[in-house]
Amino acid sequence: MREFIVEADGGSRGNPGPAGYGSVVLDAATGETLVETYEYLGVTTNNVAEYRGLLAGLRAAHDLDPAARVHVRMDSKLVVEQMSGRWKIKHPDMKPLALEAGRVFPPGQVTYEWIPREQNKRADRLANEAMDTEGSASSVRKPTSGEAGTEATVDVRTAKADADVRTAKADADVRAAKAVAAPGWAPADMGAPATFVLLRHGETPLTPQKRFSGSGGTDPSLSDIGREQAERAAEALARRGTIQHILASPLTRTRQTAAAVAERLGIEVTVEDGLIETDFGAWEGLTFGEVRERYPDDLTKWLADPEAEPTGGGESFAATATRIAATRDKLVAAYAGRTVLLVTHVTPIKTFVRLALGAPPESLFRMELSAASLSAVAYYADGNASVRLLNDTSHLRP
């Protein structure tokens, strides 16, 4: 199932006054702008213009793929709350528009999110462009290939024709892949995958010191830097707009990170014990150098053998892998076709990736995984997996 993000806005110069709307349809997976549409509405109210923008965006997304899942982002608290069913619609001019918008896609296929105005600049720009061109007809636009910042005006039929071309190309790609792929590896036939977006918790006081910090230690909280990282991750995930569920390890640092995201997205957090970090036994709170000095033989064995446990009865990497595989299988079955945020730790995330790639245990030592980084793995119904992202920290940069 494809996923689209619709950003919509409307405005009037005076209330009522000369009004217009703007809408943008984005591919949720790639961020690519698929359609931009705007229209001058004549004299009407700001709220009616916002609803007309929503309606136009939903229709444009429906023209591209009526089976798609759609996440609407608007800076109109009124429209978002009313379309989410939390506020009643009393104004007679808005009731029919809201009903019409609700009928574009089947119930449950569209979700809504309020965003600040500064995050809705594209739709706002188009709405103002519509008001600047009073009396002109509506327009559907898409970016010109190869020219950043320029656009070509096309009509709705052209946009749909382009979508049909993309669909035909995708079908051809699938047929070609089937001709060379191993039996059973045909994700296009498997339906929408269960997608796990893997978020490592933000920094704790132990993180910059590179100390072992597992499930058997002091269970530290996020530092001030870690809390800021969690907020930035939350903003990035809000922009992504595809998260439907949030699960977190039971440790304090992951629950705090998950809470920051949950508050931003308006989604409750479920604690999943299987996502907990490895228990590093007597090494908890020590640096690598301190462990090498105190327990050299145990460390050498641990680095060479995934069955070896940290000193003092910690959890081996093999045991962690068994636990993560069981957790993965349970969650894939429970969240088939859904996009789930798993807020967890270094070893579980590396293990999810290692298992998805079919890589050997020693690959755990060859992956970099920063605090508050994002990774992603998609799981198909035939048991195959696709690693889509690893250690993305772009949201943490100034």
Short mmCIF file of C-alpha atoms in Angstrom, two decimals:
data_model
loop_
_atom_site.label_atom_id
_atom_site.label_comp_id
_atom_site.label_asym_id
_atom_site.label_seq_id
_atom_site.Cartn_x
_atom_site.Cartn_y
_atom_site.Cartn_z
CA MET A 1 0.00 0.00 0.00
CA ARG A 2 1.38 3.39 -0.96
CA GLU A 3 1.49 6.16 1.61
CA PHE A 4 1.01 9.85 0.84
CA ILE A 5 1.37 12.99 2.90
CA VAL A 6 -1.07 15.79 2.07
CA GLU A 7 -0.18 19.29 3.21
CA ALA A 8 -2.99 21.79 2.76
CA ASP A 9 -3.74 25.39 3.64
CA GLY A 10 -6.24 28.10 2.81
CA GLY A 11 -6.50 31.78 3.50
CA SER A 12 -8.51 34.91 2.89
CA ARG A 13 -7.54 38.56 2.82
CA GLY A 14 -10.30 39.73 5.04
CA ASN A 15 -12.72 37.29 6.68
CA PRO A 16 -14.63 36.92 4.46
CA GLY A 17 -12.46 38.26 1.67
CA PRO A 18 -10.60 37.23 -1.51
CA ALA A 19 -9.55 33.65 -0.74
CA GLY A 20 -7.56 30.74 -2.10
CA TYR A 21 -6.10 27.42 -1.14
CA GLY A 22 -2.95 25.40 -1.78
CA SER A 23 -2.31 21.66 -1.46
CA VAL A 24 0.74 19.43 -1.83
CA VAL A 25 0.85 15.64 -2.16
CA LEU A 26 4.12 13.99 -1.13
CA ASP A 27 5.35 10.41 -1.33
CA ALA A 28 5.69 9.45 2.35
CA ALA A 29 8.58 7.06 1.72
CA THR A 30 10.79 9.36 -0.35
CA GLY A 31 9.52 12.86 0.40
CA GLU A 32 9.10 13.46 -3.36
CA THR A 33 6.54 16.11 -4.30
CA LEU A 34 3.98 14.39 -6.55
CA VAL A 35 1.34 17.08 -7.03
CA GLU A 36 0.87 20.74 -6.13
CA THR A 37 -2.54 22.32 -6.59
CA TYR A 38 -4.03 25.75 -5.88
CA GLU A 39 -7.19 27.70 -6.69
CA TYR A 40 -8.58 31.19 -6.27
CA LEU A 41 -12.00 30.90 -4.60
CA GLY A 42 -13.43 34.40 -4.84
CA VAL A 43 -14.79 35.91 -1.63
CA THR A 44 -15.23 33.45 1.24
CA THR A 45 -14.01 32.81 4.79
CA ASN A 46 -10.60 31.58 5.89
CA ASN A 47 -12.05 28.35 7.32
CA VAL A 48 -13.90 27.49 4.13
CA ALA A 49 -10.68 28.05 2.18
CA GLU A 50 -8.83 25.67 4.51
CA TYR A 51 -11.46 22.99 3.99
CA ARG A 52 -11.33 23.51 0.23
CA GLY A 53 -7.55 23.04 0.39
CA LEU A 54 -7.98 19.80 2.31
CA LEU A 55 -10.56 18.54 -0.18
CA ALA A 56 -8.34 19.35 -3.16
CA GLY A 57 -5.35 17.61 -1.59
CA LEU A 58 -7.34 14.47 -0.82
CA ARG A 59 -8.75 14.37 -4.35
CA ALA A 60 -5.27 14.76 -5.85
CA ALA A 61 -3.99 11.89 -3.69
CA HIS A 62 -7.00 9.77 -4.67
CA ASP A 63 -6.29 10.39 -8.36
CA LEU A 64 -2.78 9.04 -7.83
CA ASP A 65 -3.84 5.93 -5.89
CA PRO A 66 -7.31 5.41 -4.38
CA ALA A 67 -5.96 2.54 -2.24
CA ALA A 68 -3.22 4.64 -0.64
CA ARG A 69 -2.95 5.47 3.03
CA VAL A 70 -2.95 9.26 3.54
CA HIS A 71 -1.60 11.40 6.37
CA VAL A 72 -2.89 14.99 6.31
CA ARG A 73 -0.77 17.74 7.86
CA MET A 74 -2.36 21.18 8.34
CA ASP A 75 -1.75 24.23 10.51
CA SER A 76 -5.52 24.65 10.99
CA LYS A 77 -6.31 23.27 14.44
CA LEU A 78 -10.02 23.61 13.64
CA VAL A 79 -9.92 21.44 10.52
CA VAL A 80 -7.63 18.81 12.07
CA GLU A 81 -9.72 18.45 15.23
CA GLN A 82 -13.03 18.42 13.35
CA MET A 83 -11.90 15.89 10.74
CA SER A 84 -10.41 13.72 13.50
CA GLY A 85 -13.86 13.65 15.13
CA ARG A 86 -12.81 15.43 18.33
CA TRP A 87 -14.63 18.71 17.65
CA LYS A 88 -18.16 19.19 16.35
CA ILE A 89 -18.75 20.98 13.04
CA LYS A 90 -21.36 23.68 13.58
CA HIS A 91 -20.85 26.14 10.73
CA PRO A 92 -23.29 25.45 7.84
CA ASP A 93 -20.68 26.33 5.18
CA MET A 94 -18.17 23.81 6.53
CA LYS A 95 -20.42 20.81 7.19
CA PRO A 96 -20.88 19.80 3.54
CA LEU A 97 -17.17 20.32 2.81
CA ALA A 98 -16.19 18.13 5.77
CA LEU A 99 -18.63 15.43 4.69
CA GLU A 100 -17.28 15.56 1.15
CA ALA A 101 -13.69 15.33 2.38
CA GLY A 102 -14.61 12.35 4.54
CA ARG A 103 -15.96 10.50 1.51
CA VAL A 104 -12.87 10.79 -0.72
CA PHE A 105 -11.17 7.83 0.94
CA PRO A 106 -12.73 4.98 2.96
CA PRO A 107 -12.91 5.49 6.75
CA GLY A 108 -9.65 4.73 8.53
CA GLN A 109 -7.50 5.34 5.47
CA VAL A 110 -6.76 8.99 6.34
CA THR A 111 -5.12 10.37 9.50
CA TYR A 112 -4.70 14.00 10.55
CA GLU A 113 -1.95 15.96 12.30
CA TRP A 114 -1.69 19.59 13.33
CA ILE A 115 1.63 21.26 12.48
CA PRO A 116 2.93 24.80 13.11
CA ARG A 117 2.54 27.26 10.25
CA GLU A 118 6.30 27.35 9.60
CA GLN A 119 6.15 23.65 8.74
CA ASN A 120 3.37 24.21 6.22
CA LYS A 121 5.20 26.71 4.02
CA ARG A 122 4.62 24.92 0.71
CA ALA A 123 0.83 24.86 0.98
CA ASP A 124 0.80 28.38 2.40
CA ARG A 125 2.87 29.63 -0.55
CA LEU A 126 0.44 28.06 -3.01
CA ALA A 127 -2.58 29.53 -1.21
CA ASN A 128 -1.02 32.99 -1.43
CA GLU A 129 -0.18 32.41 -5.07
CA ALA A 130 -3.84 31.61 -5.69
CA MET A 131 -4.93 34.82 -3.98
CA ASP A 132 -2.35 36.79 -5.98
CA THR A 133 -3.92 35.52 -9.23
CA GLU A 134 -7.50 36.56 -8.50
CA GLY A 135 -9.94 35.33 -11.09
CA SER A 136 -7.65 32.71 -12.67
CA ALA A 137 -8.60 29.07 -12.96
CA SER A 138 -7.35 26.34 -10.66
CA SER A 139 -4.02 24.75 -11.44
CA VAL A 140 -2.31 21.48 -10.69
CA ARG A 141 1.46 21.64 -10.79
CA LYS A 142 4.39 19.27 -10.39
CA PRO A 143 8.13 19.98 -10.29
CA THR A 144 10.02 20.14 -13.58
CA SER A 145 12.49 17.27 -13.82
CA GLY A 146 16.08 18.37 -13.33
CA GLU A 147 15.31 21.99 -12.39
CA ALA A 148 15.40 22.69 -8.68
CA GLY A 149 13.02 25.43 -7.64
CA THR A 150 11.13 25.64 -10.95
CA GLU A 151 7.75 24.16 -11.80
CA ALA A 152 5.62 23.50 -14.84
CA THR A 153 1.85 23.97 -14.88
CA VAL A 154 -0.14 20.93 -15.95
CA ASP A 155 -3.76 19.99 -15.61
CA VAL A 156 -5.26 17.19 -13.52
CA ARG A 157 -5.40 14.82 -16.48
CA THR A 158 -1.68 15.22 -17.06
CA ALA A 159 -0.91 14.55 -13.39
CA LYS A 160 -2.99 11.40 -13.49
CA ALA A 161 -1.39 10.29 -16.74
CA ASP A 162 2.01 10.68 -15.11
CA ALA A 163 0.82 8.58 -12.19
CA ASP A 164 -0.36 5.89 -14.62
CA VAL A 165 3.06 5.91 -16.28
CA ARG A 166 4.74 5.48 -12.89
CA THR A 167 2.38 2.62 -12.06
CA ALA A 168 3.07 0.91 -15.38
CA LYS A 169 6.81 1.31 -14.86
CA ALA A 170 6.55 -0.13 -11.36
CA ASP A 171 4.60 -3.12 -12.71
CA ALA A 172 7.27 -3.67 -15.34
CA ASP A 173 9.99 -3.49 -12.70
CA VAL A 174 8.19 -6.10 -10.62
CA ARG A 175 7.84 -8.43 -13.61
CA ALA A 176 11.53 -8.06 -14.37
CA ALA A 177 12.45 -8.74 -10.77
CA LYS A 178 10.37 -11.91 -10.71
CA ALA A 179 12.26 -13.20 -13.72
CA VAL A 180 15.59 -13.16 -11.87
CA ALA A 181 14.68 -13.30 -8.18
CA ALA A 182 14.79 -16.42 -6.04
CA PRO A 183 11.46 -18.25 -5.62
CA GLY A 184 9.26 -16.60 -3.00
CA TRP A 185 11.00 -13.21 -3.14
CA ALA A 186 8.26 -11.07 -4.65
CA PRO A 187 7.38 -8.29 -2.20
CA ALA A 188 4.94 -6.70 -4.64
CA ASP A 189 2.76 -9.79 -4.21
CA MET A 190 3.13 -9.89 -0.45
CA GLY A 191 1.07 -6.84 0.38
CA ALA A 192 2.26 -3.97 2.55
CA PRO A 193 5.18 -4.98 4.82
CA ALA A 194 5.43 -4.51 8.56
CA THR A 195 7.92 -1.65 8.78
CA PHE A 196 9.93 -1.16 11.97
CA VAL A 197 11.48 2.28 12.37
CA LEU A 198 14.23 1.74 14.94
CA LEU A 199 15.08 4.70 17.16
CA ARG A 200 18.01 4.48 19.54
CA HIS A 201 17.41 6.43 22.75
CA GLY A 202 19.05 9.82 23.30
CA GLU A 203 22.25 10.31 25.25
CA THR A 204 22.57 9.54 28.95
CA PRO A 205 25.50 10.72 31.11
CA LEU A 206 27.20 7.38 30.29
CA THR A 207 26.90 7.67 26.51
CA PRO A 208 29.68 10.20 25.73
CA GLN A 209 31.95 8.33 28.13
CA LYS A 210 31.40 5.16 26.07
CA ARG A 211 30.59 3.05 29.11
CA PHE A 212 28.75 -0.27 28.97
CA SER A 213 25.12 0.54 29.78
CA GLY A 214 22.78 -2.42 29.49
CA SER A 215 19.79 -3.80 31.34
CA GLY A 216 21.77 -4.81 34.43
CA GLY A 217 23.18 -1.40 35.31
CA THR A 218 21.94 1.77 36.96
CA ASP A 219 19.18 2.48 34.40
CA PRO A 220 20.25 6.10 33.75
CA SER A 221 17.91 8.83 32.56
CA LEU A 222 18.47 11.02 29.51
CA SER A 223 20.89 13.91 29.88
CA ASP A 224 19.94 17.42 28.80
CA ILE A 225 21.54 16.67 25.43
CA GLY A 226 19.63 13.40 25.24
CA ARG A 227 16.32 15.13 25.86
CA GLU A 228 17.08 17.62 23.08
CA GLN A 229 17.98 14.72 20.77
CA ALA A 230 14.67 13.04 21.59
CA GLU A 231 12.78 16.22 20.71
CA ARG A 232 14.61 16.49 17.39
CA ALA A 233 13.87 12.87 16.60
CA ALA A 234 10.22 13.52 17.41
CA GLU A 235 10.13 16.44 14.97
CA ALA A 236 11.75 14.32 12.25
CA LEU A 237 9.24 11.54 12.75
CA ALA A 238 6.38 14.03 12.68
CA ARG A 239 7.63 15.29 9.32
CA ARG A 240 7.86 11.69 8.11
CA GLY A 241 4.20 11.29 8.99
CA THR A 242 4.02 7.50 8.73
CA ILE A 243 4.34 6.23 12.32
CA GLN A 244 1.19 4.43 13.48
CA HIS A 245 2.31 2.76 16.72
CA ILE A 246 5.10 3.29 19.27
CA LEU A 247 6.74 0.52 21.29
CA ALA A 248 9.60 1.02 23.75
CA SER A 249 12.05 -0.93 25.85
CA PRO A 250 11.14 -0.80 29.55
CA LEU A 251 14.33 1.07 30.55
CA THR A 252 14.07 4.72 31.60
CA ARG A 253 16.09 6.23 28.74
CA THR A 254 14.00 4.55 26.05
CA ARG A 255 10.70 5.34 27.73
CA GLN A 256 11.72 9.00 28.02
CA THR A 257 12.72 9.11 24.36
CA ALA A 258 9.49 7.40 23.33
CA ALA A 259 7.46 9.83 25.45
CA ALA A 260 8.90 12.80 23.56
CA VAL A 261 7.86 11.24 20.25
CA ALA A 262 4.47 10.17 21.58
CA GLU A 263 3.65 13.69 22.75
CA ARG A 264 4.54 15.10 19.33
CA LEU A 265 2.59 12.47 17.37
CA GLY A 266 -0.33 11.96 19.75
CA ILE A 267 0.25 8.19 19.93
CA GLU A 268 0.38 6.12 23.13
CA VAL A 269 3.52 4.15 24.02
CA THR A 270 3.42 0.39 24.61
CA VAL A 271 6.27 -1.09 26.65
CA GLU A 272 7.79 -4.20 25.02
CA ASP A 273 10.15 -6.16 27.27
CA GLY A 274 11.75 -7.93 24.30
CA LEU A 275 13.34 -4.64 23.20
CA ILE A 276 15.48 -4.29 26.33
CA GLU A 277 19.25 -3.86 26.03
CA THR A 278 21.70 -6.72 26.61
CA ASP A 279 22.75 -7.32 30.22
CA PHE A 280 26.51 -6.67 30.38
CA GLY A 281 26.95 -8.23 33.81
CA ALA A 282 29.98 -7.01 35.78
CA TRP A 283 30.94 -4.73 32.88
CA GLU A 284 28.02 -2.37 33.47
CA GLY A 285 29.25 1.19 33.93
CA LEU A 286 32.82 0.40 32.80
CA THR A 287 34.61 1.62 29.69
CA PHE A 288 36.00 -0.84 27.17
CA GLY A 289 39.50 -0.10 28.42
CA GLU A 290 38.52 -0.76 32.03
CA VAL A 291 36.96 -4.08 31.07
CA ARG A 292 40.09 -5.04 29.13
CA GLU A 293 42.22 -4.22 32.17
CA ARG A 294 40.06 -6.07 34.70
CA TYR A 295 38.68 -8.99 32.70
CA PRO A 296 41.04 -9.50 29.71
CA ASP A 297 40.31 -13.20 29.13
CA ASP A 298 36.53 -12.79 29.37
CA LEU A 299 36.63 -9.84 26.96
CA THR A 300 38.73 -11.78 24.43
CA LYS A 301 36.24 -14.66 24.48
CA TRP A 302 33.30 -12.26 24.16
CA LEU A 303 34.78 -10.59 21.11
CA ALA A 304 35.41 -13.94 19.42
CA ASP A 305 32.37 -16.01 20.36
CA PRO A 306 28.72 -14.86 20.27
CA GLU A 307 27.91 -17.55 22.85
CA ALA A 308 30.30 -16.01 25.38
CA GLU A 309 28.72 -14.06 28.24
CA PRO A 310 30.08 -10.92 29.86
CA THR A 311 31.69 -11.50 33.24
CA GLY A 312 29.24 -12.17 36.04
CA GLY A 313 26.50 -13.91 34.06
CA GLY A 314 25.51 -11.24 31.55
CA GLU A 315 23.62 -11.96 28.33
CA SER A 316 25.54 -13.28 25.31
CA PHE A 317 25.00 -11.87 21.84
CA ALA A 318 23.57 -15.26 20.83
CA ALA A 319 20.98 -15.06 23.60
CA THR A 320 20.17 -11.47 22.61
CA ALA A 321 19.69 -12.59 18.99
CA THR A 322 17.30 -15.36 20.06
CA ARG A 323 15.29 -12.86 22.11
CA ILE A 324 15.19 -10.25 19.33
CA ALA A 325 14.19 -12.84 16.71
CA ALA A 326 11.27 -13.96 18.89
CA THR A 327 10.25 -10.33 19.50
CA ARG A 328 10.53 -9.59 15.77
CA ASP A 329 8.31 -12.53 14.83
CA LYS A 330 5.69 -11.55 17.39
CA LEU A 331 5.62 -7.92 16.28
CA VAL A 332 5.62 -8.70 12.55
CA ALA A 333 2.52 -10.86 13.08
CA ALA A 334 0.84 -8.23 15.25
CA TYR A 335 1.60 -5.25 12.99
CA ALA A 336 1.42 -6.63 9.47
CA GLY A 337 1.12 -3.79 6.98
CA ARG A 338 1.75 -1.15 9.67
CA THR A 339 4.61 1.24 10.39
CA VAL A 340 5.82 0.89 13.99
CA LEU A 341 8.40 2.91 15.88
CA LEU A 342 10.56 0.73 18.14
CA VAL A 343 12.48 2.82 20.67
CA THR A 344 15.32 0.64 21.87
CA HIS A 345 19.11 0.30 22.26
CA VAL A 346 22.35 -0.31 20.38
CA THR A 347 22.47 -4.11 20.56
CA PRO A 348 18.80 -4.78 19.73
CA ILE A 349 18.89 -2.40 16.74
CA LYS A 350 22.12 -3.86 15.39
CA THR A 351 20.65 -7.32 15.88
CA PHE A 352 17.46 -6.45 13.95
CA VAL A 353 19.65 -5.23 11.09
CA ARG A 354 22.05 -8.19 11.27
CA LEU A 355 19.23 -10.72 11.16
CA ALA A 356 17.52 -8.89 8.28
CA LEU A 357 20.75 -8.98 6.26
CA GLY A 358 21.62 -12.55 7.20
CA ALA A 359 25.01 -11.22 8.34
CA PRO A 360 27.33 -13.08 10.74
CA PRO A 361 27.46 -12.18 14.46
CA GLU A 362 30.76 -10.33 14.09
CA SER A 363 28.97 -7.74 11.93
CA LEU A 364 27.66 -6.22 15.19
CA PHE A 365 31.13 -4.79 15.75
CA ARG A 366 31.15 -3.24 12.27
CA MET A 367 28.06 -1.06 12.58
CA GLU A 368 28.02 2.52 13.86
CA LEU A 369 24.86 3.43 15.76
CA SER A 370 24.67 6.93 17.22
CA ALA A 371 22.43 8.15 20.02
CA ALA A 372 18.95 9.13 18.76
CA SER A 373 19.70 7.71 15.30
CA LEU A 374 17.02 6.23 13.04
CA SER A 375 17.16 2.93 11.16
CA ALA A 376 14.38 1.00 9.40
CA VAL A 377 13.64 -2.57 8.35
CA ALA A 378 10.61 -3.78 6.37
CA TYR A 379 9.33 -7.36 6.81
CA TYR A 380 7.28 -9.10 4.12
CA ALA A 381 4.72 -11.87 4.49
CA ASP A 382 7.02 -14.47 2.92
CA GLY A 383 9.63 -13.97 5.64
CA ASN A 384 12.00 -11.76 3.68
CA ALA A 385 13.24 -8.42 4.97
CA SER A 386 14.63 -5.22 3.50
CA VAL A 387 16.94 -2.83 5.37
CA ARG A 388 15.82 0.66 4.32
CA LEU A 389 17.80 2.93 6.62
CA LEU A 390 20.74 2.71 9.02
CA ASN A 391 22.05 5.24 11.56
CA ASP A 392 20.37 8.32 10.10
CA THR A 393 21.34 11.33 12.24
CA SER A 394 20.43 14.11 9.78
CA HIS A 395 17.73 15.38 12.19
CA LEU A 396 20.39 16.07 14.83
CA ARG A 397 22.42 18.45 12.71
CA PRO A 398 22.06 22.22 13.20
#
